[in-house]
mmCIF file with all atom_site columns, C-alpha atoms in Angstrom:
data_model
loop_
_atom_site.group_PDB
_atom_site.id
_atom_site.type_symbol
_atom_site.label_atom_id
_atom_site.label_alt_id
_atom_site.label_comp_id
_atom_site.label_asym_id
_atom_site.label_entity_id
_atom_site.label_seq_id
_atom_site.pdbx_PDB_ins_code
_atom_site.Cartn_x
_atom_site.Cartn_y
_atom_site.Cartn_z
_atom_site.occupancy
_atom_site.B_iso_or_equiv
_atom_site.pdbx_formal_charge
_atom_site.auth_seq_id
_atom_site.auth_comp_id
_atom_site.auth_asym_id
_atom_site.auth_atom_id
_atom_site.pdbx_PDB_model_num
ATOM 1  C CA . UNK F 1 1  ? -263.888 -16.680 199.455 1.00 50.00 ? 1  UNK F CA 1
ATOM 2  C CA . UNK F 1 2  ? -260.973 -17.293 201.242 1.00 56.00 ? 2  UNK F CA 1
ATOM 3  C CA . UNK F 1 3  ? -258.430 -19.772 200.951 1.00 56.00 ? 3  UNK F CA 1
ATOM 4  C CA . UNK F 1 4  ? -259.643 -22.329 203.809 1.00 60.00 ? 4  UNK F CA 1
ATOM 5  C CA . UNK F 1 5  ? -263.294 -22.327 202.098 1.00 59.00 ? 5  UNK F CA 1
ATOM 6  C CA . UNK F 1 6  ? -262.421 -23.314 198.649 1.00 60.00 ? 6  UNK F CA 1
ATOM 7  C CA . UNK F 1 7  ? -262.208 -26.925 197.789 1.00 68.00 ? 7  UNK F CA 1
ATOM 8  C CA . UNK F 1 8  ? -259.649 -28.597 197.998 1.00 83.00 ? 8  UNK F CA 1
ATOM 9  C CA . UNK F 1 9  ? -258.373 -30.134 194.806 1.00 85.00 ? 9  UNK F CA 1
ATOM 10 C CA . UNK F 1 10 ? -256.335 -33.631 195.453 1.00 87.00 ? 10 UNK F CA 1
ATOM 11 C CA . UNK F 1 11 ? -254.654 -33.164 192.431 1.00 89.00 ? 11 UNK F CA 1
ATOM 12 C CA . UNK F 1 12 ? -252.830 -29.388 193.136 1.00 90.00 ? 12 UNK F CA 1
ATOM 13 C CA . UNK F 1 13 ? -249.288 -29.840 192.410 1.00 90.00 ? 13 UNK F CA 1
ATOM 14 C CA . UNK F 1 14 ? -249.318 -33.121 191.446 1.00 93.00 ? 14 UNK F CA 1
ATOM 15 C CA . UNK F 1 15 ? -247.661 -33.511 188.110 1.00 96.00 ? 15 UNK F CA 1
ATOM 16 C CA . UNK F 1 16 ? -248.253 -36.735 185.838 1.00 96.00 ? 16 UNK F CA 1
ATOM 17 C CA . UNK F 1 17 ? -244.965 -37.729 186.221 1.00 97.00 ? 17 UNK F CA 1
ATOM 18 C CA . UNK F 1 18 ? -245.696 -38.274 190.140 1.00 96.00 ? 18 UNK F CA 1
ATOM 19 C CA . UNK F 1 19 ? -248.903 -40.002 189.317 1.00 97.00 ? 19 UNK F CA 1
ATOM 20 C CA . UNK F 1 20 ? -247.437 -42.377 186.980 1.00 97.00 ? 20 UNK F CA 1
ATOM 21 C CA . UNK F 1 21 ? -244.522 -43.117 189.493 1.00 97.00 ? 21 UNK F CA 1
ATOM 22 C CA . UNK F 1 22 ? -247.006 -43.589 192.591 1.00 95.00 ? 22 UNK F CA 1
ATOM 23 C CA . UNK F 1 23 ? -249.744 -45.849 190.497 1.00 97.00 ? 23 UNK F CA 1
ATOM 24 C CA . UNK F 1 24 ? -246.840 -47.812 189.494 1.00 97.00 ? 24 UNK F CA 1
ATOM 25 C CA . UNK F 1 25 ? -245.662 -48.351 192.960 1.00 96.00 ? 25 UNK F CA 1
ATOM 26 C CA . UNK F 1 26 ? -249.115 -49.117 194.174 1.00 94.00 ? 26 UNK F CA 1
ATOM 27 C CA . UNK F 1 27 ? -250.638 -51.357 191.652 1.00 96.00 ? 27 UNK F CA 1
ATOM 28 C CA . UNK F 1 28 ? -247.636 -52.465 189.022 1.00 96.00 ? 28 UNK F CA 1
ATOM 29 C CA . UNK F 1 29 ? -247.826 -51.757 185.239 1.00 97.00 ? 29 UNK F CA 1
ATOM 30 C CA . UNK F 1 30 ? -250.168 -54.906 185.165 1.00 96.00 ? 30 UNK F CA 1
ATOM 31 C CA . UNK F 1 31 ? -252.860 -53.595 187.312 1.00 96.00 ? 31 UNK F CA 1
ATOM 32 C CA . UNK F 1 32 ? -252.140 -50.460 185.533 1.00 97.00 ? 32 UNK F CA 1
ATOM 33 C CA . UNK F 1 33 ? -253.061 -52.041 182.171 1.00 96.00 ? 33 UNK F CA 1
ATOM 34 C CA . UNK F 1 34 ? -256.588 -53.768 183.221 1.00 96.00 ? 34 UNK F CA 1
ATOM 35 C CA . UNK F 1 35 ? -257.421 -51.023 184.899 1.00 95.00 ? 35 UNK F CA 1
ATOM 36 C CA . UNK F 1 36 ? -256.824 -48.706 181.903 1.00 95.00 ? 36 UNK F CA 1
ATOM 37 C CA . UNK F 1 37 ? -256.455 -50.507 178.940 1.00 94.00 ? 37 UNK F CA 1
ATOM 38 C CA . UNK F 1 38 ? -254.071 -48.664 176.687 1.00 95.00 ? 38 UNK F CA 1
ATOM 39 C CA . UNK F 1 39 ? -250.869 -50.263 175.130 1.00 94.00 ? 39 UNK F CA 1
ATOM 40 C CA . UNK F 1 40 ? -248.161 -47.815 176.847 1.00 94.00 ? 40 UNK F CA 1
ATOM 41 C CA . UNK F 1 41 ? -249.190 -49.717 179.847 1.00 96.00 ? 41 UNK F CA 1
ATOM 42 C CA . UNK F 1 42 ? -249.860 -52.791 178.740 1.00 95.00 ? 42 UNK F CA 1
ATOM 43 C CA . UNK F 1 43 ? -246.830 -53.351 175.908 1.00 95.00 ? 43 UNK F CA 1
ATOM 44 C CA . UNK F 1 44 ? -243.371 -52.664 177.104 1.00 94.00 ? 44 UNK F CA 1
ATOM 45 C CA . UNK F 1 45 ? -244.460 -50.029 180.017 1.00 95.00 ? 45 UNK F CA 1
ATOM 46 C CA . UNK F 1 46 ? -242.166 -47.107 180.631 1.00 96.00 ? 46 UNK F CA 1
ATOM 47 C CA . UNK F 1 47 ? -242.595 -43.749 182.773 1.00 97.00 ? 47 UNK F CA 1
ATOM 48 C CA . UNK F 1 48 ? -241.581 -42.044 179.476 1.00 97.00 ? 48 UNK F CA 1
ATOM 49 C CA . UNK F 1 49 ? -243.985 -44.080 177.079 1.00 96.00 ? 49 UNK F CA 1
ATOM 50 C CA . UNK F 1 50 ? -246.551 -43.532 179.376 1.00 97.00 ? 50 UNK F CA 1
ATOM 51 C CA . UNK F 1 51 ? -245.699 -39.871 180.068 1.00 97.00 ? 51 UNK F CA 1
ATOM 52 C CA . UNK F 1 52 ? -245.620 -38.933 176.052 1.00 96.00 ? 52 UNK F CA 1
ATOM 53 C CA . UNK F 1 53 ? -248.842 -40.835 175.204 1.00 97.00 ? 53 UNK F CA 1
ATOM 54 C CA . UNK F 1 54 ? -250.855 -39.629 177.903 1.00 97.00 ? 54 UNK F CA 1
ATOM 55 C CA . UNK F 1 55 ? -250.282 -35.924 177.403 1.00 97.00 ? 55 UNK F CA 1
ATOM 56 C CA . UNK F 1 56 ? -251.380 -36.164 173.752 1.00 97.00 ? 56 UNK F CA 1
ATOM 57 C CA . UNK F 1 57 ? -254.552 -37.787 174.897 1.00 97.00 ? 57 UNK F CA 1
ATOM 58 C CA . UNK F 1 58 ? -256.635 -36.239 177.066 1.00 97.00 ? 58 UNK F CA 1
ATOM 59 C CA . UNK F 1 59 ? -259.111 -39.238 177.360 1.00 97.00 ? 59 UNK F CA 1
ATOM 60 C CA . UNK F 1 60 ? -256.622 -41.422 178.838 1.00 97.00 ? 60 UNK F CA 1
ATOM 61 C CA . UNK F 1 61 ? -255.302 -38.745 180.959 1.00 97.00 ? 61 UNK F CA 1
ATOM 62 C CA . UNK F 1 62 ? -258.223 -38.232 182.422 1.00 97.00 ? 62 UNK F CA 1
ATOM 63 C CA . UNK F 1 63 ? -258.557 -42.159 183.064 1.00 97.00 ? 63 UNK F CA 1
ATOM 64 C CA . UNK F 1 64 ? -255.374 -42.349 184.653 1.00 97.00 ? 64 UNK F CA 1
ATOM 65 C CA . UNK F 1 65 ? -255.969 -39.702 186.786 1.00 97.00 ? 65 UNK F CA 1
ATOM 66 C CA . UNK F 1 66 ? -259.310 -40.526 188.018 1.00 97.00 ? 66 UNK F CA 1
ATOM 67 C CA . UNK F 1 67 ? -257.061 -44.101 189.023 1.00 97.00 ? 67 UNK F CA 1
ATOM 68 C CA . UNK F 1 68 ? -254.964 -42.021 190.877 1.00 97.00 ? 68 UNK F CA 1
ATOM 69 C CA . UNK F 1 69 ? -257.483 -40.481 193.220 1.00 95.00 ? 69 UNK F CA 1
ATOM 70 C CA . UNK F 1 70 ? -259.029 -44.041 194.172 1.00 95.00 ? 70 UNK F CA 1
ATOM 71 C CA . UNK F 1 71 ? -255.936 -45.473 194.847 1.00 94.00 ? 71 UNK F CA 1
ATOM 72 C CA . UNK F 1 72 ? -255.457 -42.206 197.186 1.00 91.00 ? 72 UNK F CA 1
ATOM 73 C CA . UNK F 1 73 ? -259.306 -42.688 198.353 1.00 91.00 ? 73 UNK F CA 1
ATOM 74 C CA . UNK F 1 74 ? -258.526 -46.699 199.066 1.00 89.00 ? 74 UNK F CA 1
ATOM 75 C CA . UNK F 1 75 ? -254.826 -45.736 200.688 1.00 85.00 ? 75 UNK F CA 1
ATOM 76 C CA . UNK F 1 76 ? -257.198 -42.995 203.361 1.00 84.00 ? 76 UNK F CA 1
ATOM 77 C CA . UNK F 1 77 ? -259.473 -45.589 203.896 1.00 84.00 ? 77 UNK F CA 1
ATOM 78 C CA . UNK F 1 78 ? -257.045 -48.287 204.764 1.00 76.00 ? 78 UNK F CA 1
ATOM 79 C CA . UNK F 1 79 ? -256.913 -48.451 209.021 1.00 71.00 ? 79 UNK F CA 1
ATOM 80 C CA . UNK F 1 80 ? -253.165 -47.891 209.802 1.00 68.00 ? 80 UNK F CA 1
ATOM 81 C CA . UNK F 1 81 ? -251.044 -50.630 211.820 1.00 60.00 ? 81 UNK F CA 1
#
């Protein structure tokens, strides 16, 4: 298989760090919390909180990234202006 025929995976080289930084730019810490209720989000919200928590805890992780790739879904789907 060669490199153009394998998937491609929307989160290569994205590290949690960046995800964190572009949800929070998107949506707010707010949004954030009701759409994954967790308190590191919800209580005092920091990139560093948030960071810490979320690589102890693969659930959430895998909430938060699953977030991610709607809000890039809904950002592709957007018509530009």
């Amino acid at each position: 298989m060669t490199s153009s025929e394998r998937p491609r995976d929307p989160l290569h080289g994205v590290t949690l760090a960046m995800m964190l930084e572009r949800l929070v730019d998107e949506l707010g810490w707010d949004a954030m919390g009701r759409a994954v209720d967790i308190r590191c989000f919800t209580h005092e919200p920091s990139i560093a909180s948030s960071l810490k928590f979320l690589r102890r805890t693969p659930w959430a992780r895998a909430k938060v990234e699953a977030l991610y790739l709607d809000v890039l879904a809904a950002r592709r789907s957007r018509p530009r202006s």
